[in-house]
Protein backbone atom coordinates (compact mmCIF):
# COMPACT_ATOMS: atom_id res chain seq x y z
CA UNK A 1 0.00 0.00 0.00
CA UNK A 2 2.71 2.47 0.97
CA UNK A 3 4.67 1.50 -2.12
CA UNK A 4 1.62 2.18 -4.30
CA UNK A 5 0.89 5.56 -2.69
CA UNK A 6 4.40 6.96 -2.63
CA UNK A 7 5.75 5.30 -5.78
CA UNK A 8 9.09 3.58 -6.20
CA UNK A 9 11.21 6.71 -5.85
CA UNK A 10 9.35 8.02 -2.79
CA UNK A 11 9.42 4.63 -1.10
CA UNK A 12 13.13 3.90 -1.51
CA UNK A 13 14.53 7.43 -1.41
CA UNK A 14 12.06 9.27 0.87
CA UNK A 15 12.53 10.30 4.47
CA UNK A 16 11.32 6.96 5.85
CA UNK A 17 13.83 4.88 3.92
CA UNK A 18 15.08 2.90 6.92
CA UNK A 19 11.57 2.17 8.19
CA UNK A 20 10.50 1.09 4.71
CA UNK A 21 13.48 -1.26 4.43
CA UNK A 22 12.66 -2.62 7.86
CA UNK A 23 9.06 -3.26 6.72
CA UNK A 24 10.37 -5.15 3.71
CA UNK A 25 12.65 -7.19 5.99
CA UNK A 26 9.80 -8.09 8.37
CA UNK A 27 7.51 -9.00 5.48
CA UNK A 28 10.20 -11.21 3.95
CA UNK A 29 10.66 -12.94 7.31
CA UNK A 30 6.93 -13.57 7.52
CA UNK A 31 6.93 -15.16 4.08
CA UNK A 32 10.00 -17.20 5.03
CA UNK A 33 8.18 -18.40 8.12
CA UNK A 34 5.20 -19.52 6.05
CA UNK A 35 7.53 -21.33 3.64
CA UNK A 36 9.38 -23.12 6.45
CA UNK A 37 6.15 -24.26 8.08
CA UNK A 38 4.86 -25.47 4.73
CA UNK A 39 8.07 -27.42 4.07
CA UNK A 40 8.10 -28.81 7.59
CA UNK A 41 4.51 -30.01 7.38
CA UNK A 42 5.25 -31.83 4.10
CA UNK A 43 8.56 -33.26 5.30
CA UNK A 44 8.93 -36.74 6.80
CA UNK A 45 12.01 -36.03 8.91
CA UNK A 46 12.51 -33.43 11.62
CA UNK A 47 15.65 -31.77 10.21
CA UNK A 48 13.78 -28.49 9.92
CA UNK A 49 13.78 -27.90 13.70
CA UNK A 50 16.79 -25.56 13.61
CA UNK A 51 15.31 -23.50 10.79
CA UNK A 52 12.03 -23.21 12.66
CA UNK A 53 13.74 -21.96 15.79
CA UNK A 54 15.64 -19.35 13.76
CA UNK A 55 12.40 -18.13 12.23
CA UNK A 56 10.92 -17.84 15.71
CA UNK A 57 13.86 -15.71 16.78
CA UNK A 58 13.40 -13.43 13.78
CA UNK A 59 9.72 -13.17 14.62
CA UNK A 60 10.74 -10.96 17.53
CA UNK A 61 11.61 -8.31 14.97
CA UNK A 62 7.89 -7.74 14.52
CA UNK A 63 7.86 -6.04 17.92
CA UNK A 64 9.72 -3.17 16.32
CA UNK A 65 6.53 -2.29 14.44
CA UNK A 66 4.99 -1.36 17.79
CA UNK A 67 7.92 0.97 18.44
CA UNK A 68 7.28 2.60 15.10
CA UNK A 69 3.62 3.19 15.94
CA UNK A 70 4.61 4.79 19.25
CA UNK A 71 6.52 7.46 17.35
CA UNK A 72 3.27 8.94 16.03
CA UNK A 73 2.38 12.42 17.32
CA UNK A 74 -0.89 11.25 18.89
CA UNK A 75 1.09 9.23 21.44
CA UNK A 76 3.08 12.23 22.76
CA UNK A 77 0.63 12.79 25.64
CA UNK A 78 0.81 9.12 26.58
CA UNK A 79 4.61 9.27 26.59
CA UNK A 80 4.55 12.32 28.88
CA UNK A 81 2.12 10.57 31.25
CA UNK A 82 4.29 7.45 31.41
CA UNK A 83 7.45 9.50 31.99
CA UNK A 84 5.69 11.34 34.81
CA UNK A 85 4.53 8.07 36.37
CA UNK A 86 8.02 6.57 36.22
CA UNK A 87 9.51 9.73 37.72
CA UNK A 88 6.81 9.73 40.40
CA UNK A 89 7.63 6.17 41.44
CA UNK A 90 11.09 7.23 42.56
CA UNK A 91 9.68 10.08 44.63
CA UNK A 92 6.99 7.81 46.09
CA UNK A 93 9.54 5.17 47.17
CA UNK A 94 11.75 7.75 48.90
CA UNK A 95 8.75 9.20 50.72
CA UNK A 96 7.92 5.69 51.96
CA UNK A 97 11.48 5.30 53.25
CA UNK A 98 11.27 8.65 55.04
CA UNK A 99 8.04 7.56 56.71
CA UNK A 100 9.15 4.01 57.54
CA UNK A 101 12.55 4.71 59.12
CA UNK A 102 11.32 6.97 61.98
CA UNK A 103 8.36 4.64 62.57
CA UNK A 104 10.76 1.69 62.85
CA UNK A 105 13.01 3.60 65.27
CA UNK A 106 10.03 4.54 67.47
CA UNK A 107 8.84 0.93 67.41
CA UNK A 108 12.27 -0.26 68.55
CA UNK A 109 12.35 2.28 71.39
CA UNK A 110 8.90 1.23 72.59
CA UNK A 111 9.87 -2.43 72.33
CA UNK A 112 13.00 -1.91 74.40
CA UNK A 113 11.39 0.39 76.97
CA UNK A 114 7.97 -1.23 77.36
CA UNK A 115 8.69 -4.78 76.23
CA UNK A 116 10.17 -6.02 79.51
JSON list of N, CA and C in Angstrom, two decimals, residues 30-86:
[
{"chain": "A", "resi": 30, "resn": "UNK", "atom": "N", "xyz": [8.24, -12.94, 7.38]},
{"chain": "A", "resi": 30, "resn": "UNK", "atom": "CA", "xyz": [6.93, -13.57, 7.52]},
{"chain": "A", "resi": 30, "resn": "UNK", "atom": "C", "xyz": [6.70, -14.58, 6.40]},
{"chain": "A", "resi": 31, "resn": "UNK", "atom": "N", "xyz": [7.07, -14.21, 5.18]},
{"chain": "A", "resi": 31, "resn": "UNK", "atom": "CA", "xyz": [6.93, -15.16, 4.08]},
{"chain": "A", "resi": 31, "resn": "UNK", "atom": "C", "xyz": [7.86, -16.35, 4.25]},
{"chain": "A", "resi": 32, "resn": "UNK", "atom": "N", "xyz": [9.07, -16.11, 4.76]},
{"chain": "A", "resi": 32, "resn": "UNK", "atom": "CA", "xyz": [10.00, -17.20, 5.03]},
{"chain": "A", "resi": 32, "resn": "UNK", "atom": "C", "xyz": [9.44, -18.15, 6.09]},
{"chain": "A", "resi": 33, "resn": "UNK", "atom": "N", "xyz": [8.80, -17.59, 7.08]},
{"chain": "A", "resi": 33, "resn": "UNK", "atom": "CA", "xyz": [8.18, -18.40, 8.12]},
{"chain": "A", "resi": 33, "resn": "UNK", "atom": "C", "xyz": [7.08, -19.29, 7.55]},
{"chain": "A", "resi": 34, "resn": "UNK", "atom": "N", "xyz": [6.26, -18.73, 6.69]},
{"chain": "A", "resi": 34, "resn": "UNK", "atom": "CA", "xyz": [5.20, -19.52, 6.05]},
{"chain": "A", "resi": 34, "resn": "UNK", "atom": "C", "xyz": [5.81, -20.64, 5.21]},
{"chain": "A", "resi": 35, "resn": "UNK", "atom": "N", "xyz": [6.86, -20.33, 4.47]},
{"chain": "A", "resi": 35, "resn": "UNK", "atom": "CA", "xyz": [7.53, -21.33, 3.64]},
{"chain": "A", "resi": 35, "resn": "UNK", "atom": "C", "xyz": [8.12, -22.45, 4.48]},
{"chain": "A", "resi": 36, "resn": "UNK", "atom": "N", "xyz": [8.78, -22.10, 5.59]},
{"chain": "A", "resi": 36, "resn": "UNK", "atom": "CA", "xyz": [9.38, -23.12, 6.45]},
{"chain": "A", "resi": 36, "resn": "UNK", "atom": "C", "xyz": [8.32, -24.01, 7.07]},
{"chain": "A", "resi": 37, "resn": "UNK", "atom": "N", "xyz": [7.22, -23.44, 7.52]},
{"chain": "A", "resi": 37, "resn": "UNK", "atom": "CA", "xyz": [6.15, -24.26, 8.08]},
{"chain": "A", "resi": 37, "resn": "UNK", "atom": "C", "xyz": [5.52, -25.17, 7.02]},
{"chain": "A", "resi": 38, "resn": "UNK", "atom": "N", "xyz": [5.40, -24.64, 5.81]},
{"chain": "A", "resi": 38, "resn": "UNK", "atom": "CA", "xyz": [4.86, -25.47, 4.73]},
{"chain": "A", "resi": 38, "resn": "UNK", "atom": "C", "xyz": [5.79, -26.64, 4.43]},
{"chain": "A", "resi": 39, "resn": "UNK", "atom": "N", "xyz": [7.10, -26.35, 4.35]},
{"chain": "A", "resi": 39, "resn": "UNK", "atom": "CA", "xyz": [8.07, -27.42, 4.07]},
{"chain": "A", "resi": 39, "resn": "UNK", "atom": "C", "xyz": [8.14, -28.42, 5.22]},
{"chain": "A", "resi": 40, "resn": "UNK", "atom": "N", "xyz": [8.04, -27.92, 6.43]},
{"chain": "A", "resi": 40, "resn": "UNK", "atom": "CA", "xyz": [8.10, -28.81, 7.59]},
{"chain": "A", "resi": 40, "resn": "UNK", "atom": "C", "xyz": [6.88, -29.71, 7.66]},
{"chain": "A", "resi": 41, "resn": "UNK", "atom": "N", "xyz": [5.73, -29.19, 7.31]},
{"chain": "A", "resi": 41, "resn": "UNK", "atom": "CA", "xyz": [4.51, -30.01, 7.38]},
{"chain": "A", "resi": 41, "resn": "UNK", "atom": "C", "xyz": [4.50, -31.09, 6.29]},
{"chain": "A", "resi": 42, "resn": "UNK", "atom": "N", "xyz": [5.21, -30.85, 5.19]},
{"chain": "A", "resi": 42, "resn": "UNK", "atom": "CA", "xyz": [5.25, -31.83, 4.10]},
{"chain": "A", "resi": 42, "resn": "UNK", "atom": "C", "xyz": [6.51, -32.69, 4.14]},
{"chain": "A", "resi": 43, "resn": "UNK", "atom": "N", "xyz": [7.31, -32.50, 5.17]},
{"chain": "A", "resi": 43, "resn": "UNK", "atom": "CA", "xyz": [8.56, -33.26, 5.30]},
{"chain": "A", "resi": 43, "resn": "UNK", "atom": "C", "xyz": [8.36, -34.43, 6.25]},
{"chain": "A", "resi": 44, "resn": "UNK", "atom": "N", "xyz": [9.04, -35.57, 5.95]},
{"chain": "A", "resi": 44, "resn": "UNK", "atom": "CA", "xyz": [8.93, -36.74, 6.80]},
{"chain": "A", "resi": 44, "resn": "UNK", "atom": "C", "xyz": [9.90, -36.71, 7.98]},
{"chain": "A", "resi": 45, "resn": "UNK", "atom": "N", "xyz": [11.04, -36.07, 7.82]},
{"chain": "A", "resi": 45, "resn": "UNK", "atom": "CA", "xyz": [12.01, -36.03, 8.91]},
{"chain": "A", "resi": 45, "resn": "UNK", "atom": "C", "xyz": [11.91, -34.71, 9.65]},
{"chain": "A", "resi": 46, "resn": "UNK", "atom": "N", "xyz": [12.59, -34.63, 10.77]},
{"chain": "A", "resi": 46, "resn": "UNK", "atom": "CA", "xyz": [12.51, -33.43, 11.62]},
{"chain": "A", "resi": 46, "resn": "UNK", "atom": "C", "xyz": [13.79, -32.62, 11.54]},
{"chain": "A", "resi": 47, "resn": "UNK", "atom": "N", "xyz": [14.42, -32.54, 10.37]},
{"chain": "A", "resi": 47, "resn": "UNK", "atom": "CA", "xyz": [15.65, -31.77, 10.21]},
{"chain": "A", "resi": 47, "resn": "UNK", "atom": "C", "xyz": [15.37, -30.27, 10.13]},
{"chain": "A", "resi": 48, "resn": "UNK", "atom": "N", "xyz": [14.14, -29.90, 10.05]},
{"chain": "A", "resi": 48, "resn": "UNK", "atom": "CA", "xyz": [13.78, -28.49, 9.92]},
{"chain": "A", "resi": 48, "resn": "UNK", "atom": "C", "xyz": [13.66, -27.79, 11.28]},
{"chain": "A", "resi": 49, "resn": "UNK", "atom": "N", "xyz": [13.94, -28.48, 12.37]},
{"chain": "A", "resi": 49, "resn": "UNK", "atom": "CA", "xyz": [13.78, -27.90, 13.70]},
{"chain": "A", "resi": 49, "resn": "UNK", "atom": "C", "xyz": [14.64, -26.67, 13.93]},
{"chain": "A", "resi": 50, "resn": "UNK", "atom": "N", "xyz": [15.89, -26.71, 13.45]},
{"chain": "A", "resi": 50, "resn": "UNK", "atom": "CA", "xyz": [16.79, -25.56, 13.61]},
{"chain": "A", "resi": 50, "resn": "UNK", "atom": "C", "xyz": [16.29, -24.37, 12.82]},
{"chain": "A", "resi": 51, "resn": "UNK", "atom": "N", "xyz": [15.82, -24.60, 11.61]},
{"chain": "A", "resi": 51, "resn": "UNK", "atom": "CA", "xyz": [15.31, -23.50, 10.79]},
{"chain": "A", "resi": 51, "resn": "UNK", "atom": "C", "xyz": [14.07, -22.89, 11.42]},
{"chain": "A", "resi": 52, "resn": "UNK", "atom": "N", "xyz": [13.23, -23.73, 12.01]},
{"chain": "A", "resi": 52, "resn": "UNK", "atom": "CA", "xyz": [12.03, -23.21, 12.66]},
{"chain": "A", "resi": 52, "resn": "UNK", "atom": "C", "xyz": [12.37, -22.35, 13.85]},
{"chain": "A", "resi": 53, "resn": "UNK", "atom": "N", "xyz": [13.36, -22.77, 14.62]},
{"chain": "A", "resi": 53, "resn": "UNK", "atom": "CA", "xyz": [13.74, -21.96, 15.79]},
{"chain": "A", "resi": 53, "resn": "UNK", "atom": "C", "xyz": [14.35, -20.63, 15.36]},
{"chain": "A", "resi": 54, "resn": "UNK", "atom": "N", "xyz": [15.09, -20.61, 14.25]},
{"chain": "A", "resi": 54, "resn": "UNK", "atom": "CA", "xyz": [15.64, -19.35, 13.76]},
{"chain": "A", "resi": 54, "resn": "UNK", "atom": "C", "xyz": [14.54, -18.42, 13.31]},
{"chain": "A", "resi": 55, "resn": "UNK", "atom": "N", "xyz": [13.52, -18.97, 12.67]},
{"chain": "A", "resi": 55, "resn": "UNK", "atom": "CA", "xyz": [12.40, -18.13, 12.23]},
{"chain": "A", "resi": 55, "resn": "UNK", "atom": "C", "xyz": [11.67, -17.56, 13.44]},
{"chain": "A", "resi": 56, "resn": "UNK", "atom": "N", "xyz": [11.57, -18.35, 14.50]},
{"chain": "A", "resi": 56, "resn": "UNK", "atom": "CA", "xyz": [10.92, -17.84, 15.71]},
{"chain": "A", "resi": 56, "resn": "UNK", "atom": "C", "xyz": [11.72, -16.71, 16.33]},
{"chain": "A", "resi": 57, "resn": "UNK", "atom": "N", "xyz": [13.02, -16.79, 16.25]},
{"chain": "A", "resi": 57, "resn": "UNK", "atom": "CA", "xyz": [13.86, -15.71, 16.78]},
{"chain": "A", "resi": 57, "resn": "UNK", "atom": "C", "xyz": [13.65, -14.45, 15.95]},
{"chain": "A", "resi": 58, "resn": "UNK", "atom": "N", "xyz": [13.61, -14.60, 14.63]},
{"chain": "A", "resi": 58, "resn": "UNK", "atom": "CA", "xyz": [13.40, -13.43, 13.78]},
{"chain": "A", "resi": 58, "resn": "UNK", "atom": "C", "xyz": [12.01, -12.86, 13.92]},
{"chain": "A", "resi": 59, "resn": "UNK", "atom": "N", "xyz": [11.08, -13.66, 14.41]},
{"chain": "A", "resi": 59, "resn": "UNK", "atom": "CA", "xyz": [9.72, -13.17, 14.62]},
{"chain": "A", "resi": 59, "resn": "UNK", "atom": "C", "xyz": [9.70, -12.04, 15.65]},
{"chain": "A", "resi": 60, "resn": "UNK", "atom": "N", "xyz": [10.68, -12.03, 16.53]},
{"chain": "A", "resi": 60, "resn": "UNK", "atom": "CA", "xyz": [10.74, -10.96, 17.53]},
{"chain": "A", "resi": 60, "resn": "UNK", "atom": "C", "xyz": [10.93, -9.59, 16.89]},
{"chain": "A", "resi": 61, "resn": "UNK", "atom": "N", "xyz": [11.43, -9.58, 15.66]},
{"chain": "A", "resi": 61, "resn": "UNK", "atom": "CA", "xyz": [11.61, -8.31, 14.97]},
{"chain": "A", "resi": 61, "resn": "UNK", "atom": "C", "xyz": [10.28, -7.61, 14.71]},
{"chain": "A", "resi": 62, "resn": "UNK", "atom": "N", "xyz": [9.20, -8.35, 14.74]},
{"chain": "A", "resi": 62, "resn": "UNK", "atom": "CA", "xyz": [7.89, -7.74, 14.52]},
{"chain": "A", "resi": 62, "resn": "UNK", "atom": "C", "xyz": [7.54, -6.76, 15.64]},
{"chain": "A", "resi": 63, "resn": "UNK", "atom": "N", "xyz": [8.14, -6.95, 16.79]},
{"chain": "A", "resi": 63, "resn": "UNK", "atom": "CA", "xyz": [7.86, -6.04, 17.92]},
{"chain": "A", "resi": 63, "resn": "UNK", "atom": "C", "xyz": [8.29, -4.62, 17.57]},
{"chain": "A", "resi": 64, "resn": "UNK", "atom": "N", "xyz": [9.26, -4.50, 16.69]},
{"chain": "A", "resi": 64, "resn": "UNK", "atom": "CA", "xyz": [9.72, -3.17, 16.32]},
{"chain": "A", "resi": 64, "resn": "UNK", "atom": "C", "xyz": [8.63, -2.37, 15.62]},
{"chain": "A", "resi": 65, "resn": "UNK", "atom": "N", "xyz": [7.64, -3.03, 15.04]},
{"chain": "A", "resi": 65, "resn": "UNK", "atom": "CA", "xyz": [6.53, -2.29, 14.44]},
{"chain": "A", "resi": 65, "resn": "UNK", "atom": "C", "xyz": [5.77, -1.50, 15.50]},
{"chain": "A", "resi": 66, "resn": "UNK", "atom": "N", "xyz": [5.66, -2.06, 16.70]},
{"chain": "A", "resi": 66, "resn": "UNK", "atom": "CA", "xyz": [4.99, -1.36, 17.79]},
{"chain": "A", "resi": 66, "resn": "UNK", "atom": "C", "xyz": [5.76, -0.10, 18.15]},
{"chain": "A", "resi": 67, "resn": "UNK", "atom": "N", "xyz": [7.09, -0.20, 18.15]},
{"chain": "A", "resi": 67, "resn": "UNK", "atom": "CA", "xyz": [7.92, 0.97, 18.44]},
{"chain": "A", "resi": 67, "resn": "UNK", "atom": "C", "xyz": [7.68, 2.04, 17.39]},
{"chain": "A", "resi": 68, "resn": "UNK", "atom": "N", "xyz": [7.53, 1.63, 16.15]},
{"chain": "A", "resi": 68, "resn": "UNK", "atom": "CA", "xyz": [7.28, 2.60, 15.10]},
{"chain": "A", "resi": 68, "resn": "UNK", "atom": "C", "xyz": [5.95, 3.31, 15.29]},
{"chain": "A", "resi": 69, "resn": "UNK", "atom": "N", "xyz": [4.94, 2.58, 15.70]},
{"chain": "A", "resi": 69, "resn": "UNK", "atom": "CA", "xyz": [3.62, 3.19, 15.94]},
{"chain": "A", "resi": 69, "resn": "UNK", "atom": "C", "xyz": [3.70, 4.18, 17.08]},
{"chain": "A", "resi": 70, "resn": "UNK", "atom": "N", "xyz": [4.50, 3.90, 18.09]},
{"chain": "A", "resi": 70, "resn": "UNK", "atom": "CA", "xyz": [4.61, 4.79, 19.25]},
{"chain": "A", "resi": 70, "resn": "UNK", "atom": "C", "xyz": [5.29, 6.11, 18.91]},
{"chain": "A", "resi": 71, "resn": "UNK", "atom": "N", "xyz": [5.89, 6.21, 17.75]},
{"chain": "A", "resi": 71, "resn": "UNK", "atom": "CA", "xyz": [6.52, 7.46, 17.35]},
{"chain": "A", "resi": 71, "resn": "UNK", "atom": "C", "xyz": [5.52, 8.46, 16.75]},
{"chain": "A", "resi": 72, "resn": "UNK", "atom": "N", "xyz": [4.28, 8.05, 16.60]},
{"chain": "A", "resi": 72, "resn": "UNK", "atom": "CA", "xyz": [3.27, 8.94, 16.03]},
{"chain": "A", "resi": 72, "resn": "UNK", "atom": "C", "xyz": [2.98, 10.09, 16.99]},
{"chain": "A", "resi": 73, "resn": "UNK", "atom": "N", "xyz": [2.62, 11.25, 16.47]},
{"chain": "A", "resi": 73, "resn": "UNK", "atom": "CA", "xyz": [2.38, 12.42, 17.32]},
{"chain": "A", "resi": 73, "resn": "UNK", "atom": "C", "xyz": [1.23, 12.25, 18.30]},
{"chain": "A", "resi": 74, "resn": "UNK", "atom": "N", "xyz": [0.26, 11.39, 17.99]},
{"chain": "A", "resi": 74, "resn": "UNK", "atom": "CA", "xyz": [-0.89, 11.25, 18.89]},
{"chain": "A", "resi": 74, "resn": "UNK", "atom": "C", "xyz": [-0.51, 10.53, 20.18]},
{"chain": "A", "resi": 75, "resn": "UNK", "atom": "N", "xyz": [0.66, 9.92, 20.24]},
{"chain": "A", "resi": 75, "resn": "UNK", "atom": "CA", "xyz": [1.09, 9.23, 21.44]},
{"chain": "A", "resi": 75, "resn": "UNK", "atom": "C", "xyz": [2.00, 10.09, 22.33]},
{"chain": "A", "resi": 76, "resn": "UNK", "atom": "N", "xyz": [2.21, 11.36, 21.97]},
{"chain": "A", "resi": 76, "resn": "UNK", "atom": "CA", "xyz": [3.08, 12.23, 22.76]},
{"chain": "A", "resi": 76, "resn": "UNK", "atom": "C", "xyz": [2.54, 12.43, 24.18]},
{"chain": "A", "resi": 77, "resn": "UNK", "atom": "N", "xyz": [1.23, 12.62, 24.31]},
{"chain": "A", "resi": 77, "resn": "UNK", "atom": "CA", "xyz": [0.63, 12.79, 25.64]},
{"chain": "A", "resi": 77, "resn": "UNK", "atom": "C", "xyz": [0.80, 11.54, 26.48]},
{"chain": "A", "resi": 78, "resn": "UNK", "atom": "N", "xyz": [0.63, 10.38, 25.86]},
{"chain": "A", "resi": 78, "resn": "UNK", "atom": "CA", "xyz": [0.81, 9.12, 26.58]},
{"chain": "A", "resi": 78, "resn": "UNK", "atom": "C", "xyz": [2.24, 8.97, 27.05]},
{"chain": "A", "resi": 79, "resn": "UNK", "atom": "N", "xyz": [3.21, 9.34, 26.20]},
{"chain": "A", "resi": 79, "resn": "UNK", "atom": "CA", "xyz": [4.61, 9.27, 26.59]},
{"chain": "A", "resi": 79, "resn": "UNK", "atom": "C", "xyz": [4.90, 10.18, 27.79]},
{"chain": "A", "resi": 80, "resn": "UNK", "atom": "N", "xyz": [4.34, 11.39, 27.76]},
{"chain": "A", "resi": 80, "resn": "UNK", "atom": "CA", "xyz": [4.55, 12.32, 28.88]},
{"chain": "A", "resi": 80, "resn": "UNK", "atom": "C", "xyz": [3.94, 11.77, 30.16]},
{"chain": "A", "resi": 81, "resn": "UNK", "atom": "N", "xyz": [2.76, 11.15, 30.06]},
{"chain": "A", "resi": 81, "resn": "UNK", "atom": "CA", "xyz": [2.12, 10.57, 31.25]},
{"chain": "A", "resi": 81, "resn": "UNK", "atom": "C", "xyz": [2.95, 9.43, 31.80]},
{"chain": "A", "resi": 82, "resn": "UNK", "atom": "N", "xyz": [3.47, 8.57, 30.94]},
{"chain": "A", "resi": 82, "resn": "UNK", "atom": "CA", "xyz": [4.29, 7.45, 31.41]},
{"chain": "A", "resi": 82, "resn": "UNK", "atom": "C", "xyz": [5.60, 7.93, 32.01]},
{"chain": "A", "resi": 83, "resn": "UNK", "atom": "N", "xyz": [6.22, 8.95, 31.41]},
{"chain": "A", "resi": 83, "resn": "UNK", "atom": "CA", "xyz": [7.45, 9.50, 31.99]},
{"chain": "A", "resi": 83, "resn": "UNK", "atom": "C", "xyz": [7.18, 10.11, 33.35]},
{"chain": "A", "resi": 84, "resn": "UNK", "atom": "N", "xyz": [6.05, 10.78, 33.51]},
{"chain": "A", "resi": 84, "resn": "UNK", "atom": "CA", "xyz": [5.69, 11.34, 34.81]},
{"chain": "A", "resi": 84, "resn": "UNK", "atom": "C", "xyz": [5.44, 10.25, 35.85]},
{"chain": "A", "resi": 85, "resn": "UNK", "atom": "N", "xyz": [4.79, 9.17, 35.44]},
{"chain": "A", "resi": 85, "resn": "UNK", "atom": "CA", "xyz": [4.53, 8.07, 36.37]},
{"chain": "A", "resi": 85, "resn": "UNK", "atom": "C", "xyz": [5.82, 7.40, 36.81]},
{"chain": "A", "resi": 86, "resn": "UNK", "atom": "N", "xyz": [6.73, 7.19, 35.87]},
{"chain": "A", "resi": 86, "resn": "UNK", "atom": "CA", "xyz": [8.02, 6.57, 36.22]},
{"chain": "A", "resi": 86, "resn": "UNK", "atom": "C", "xyz": [8.82, 7.49, 37.13]}
]
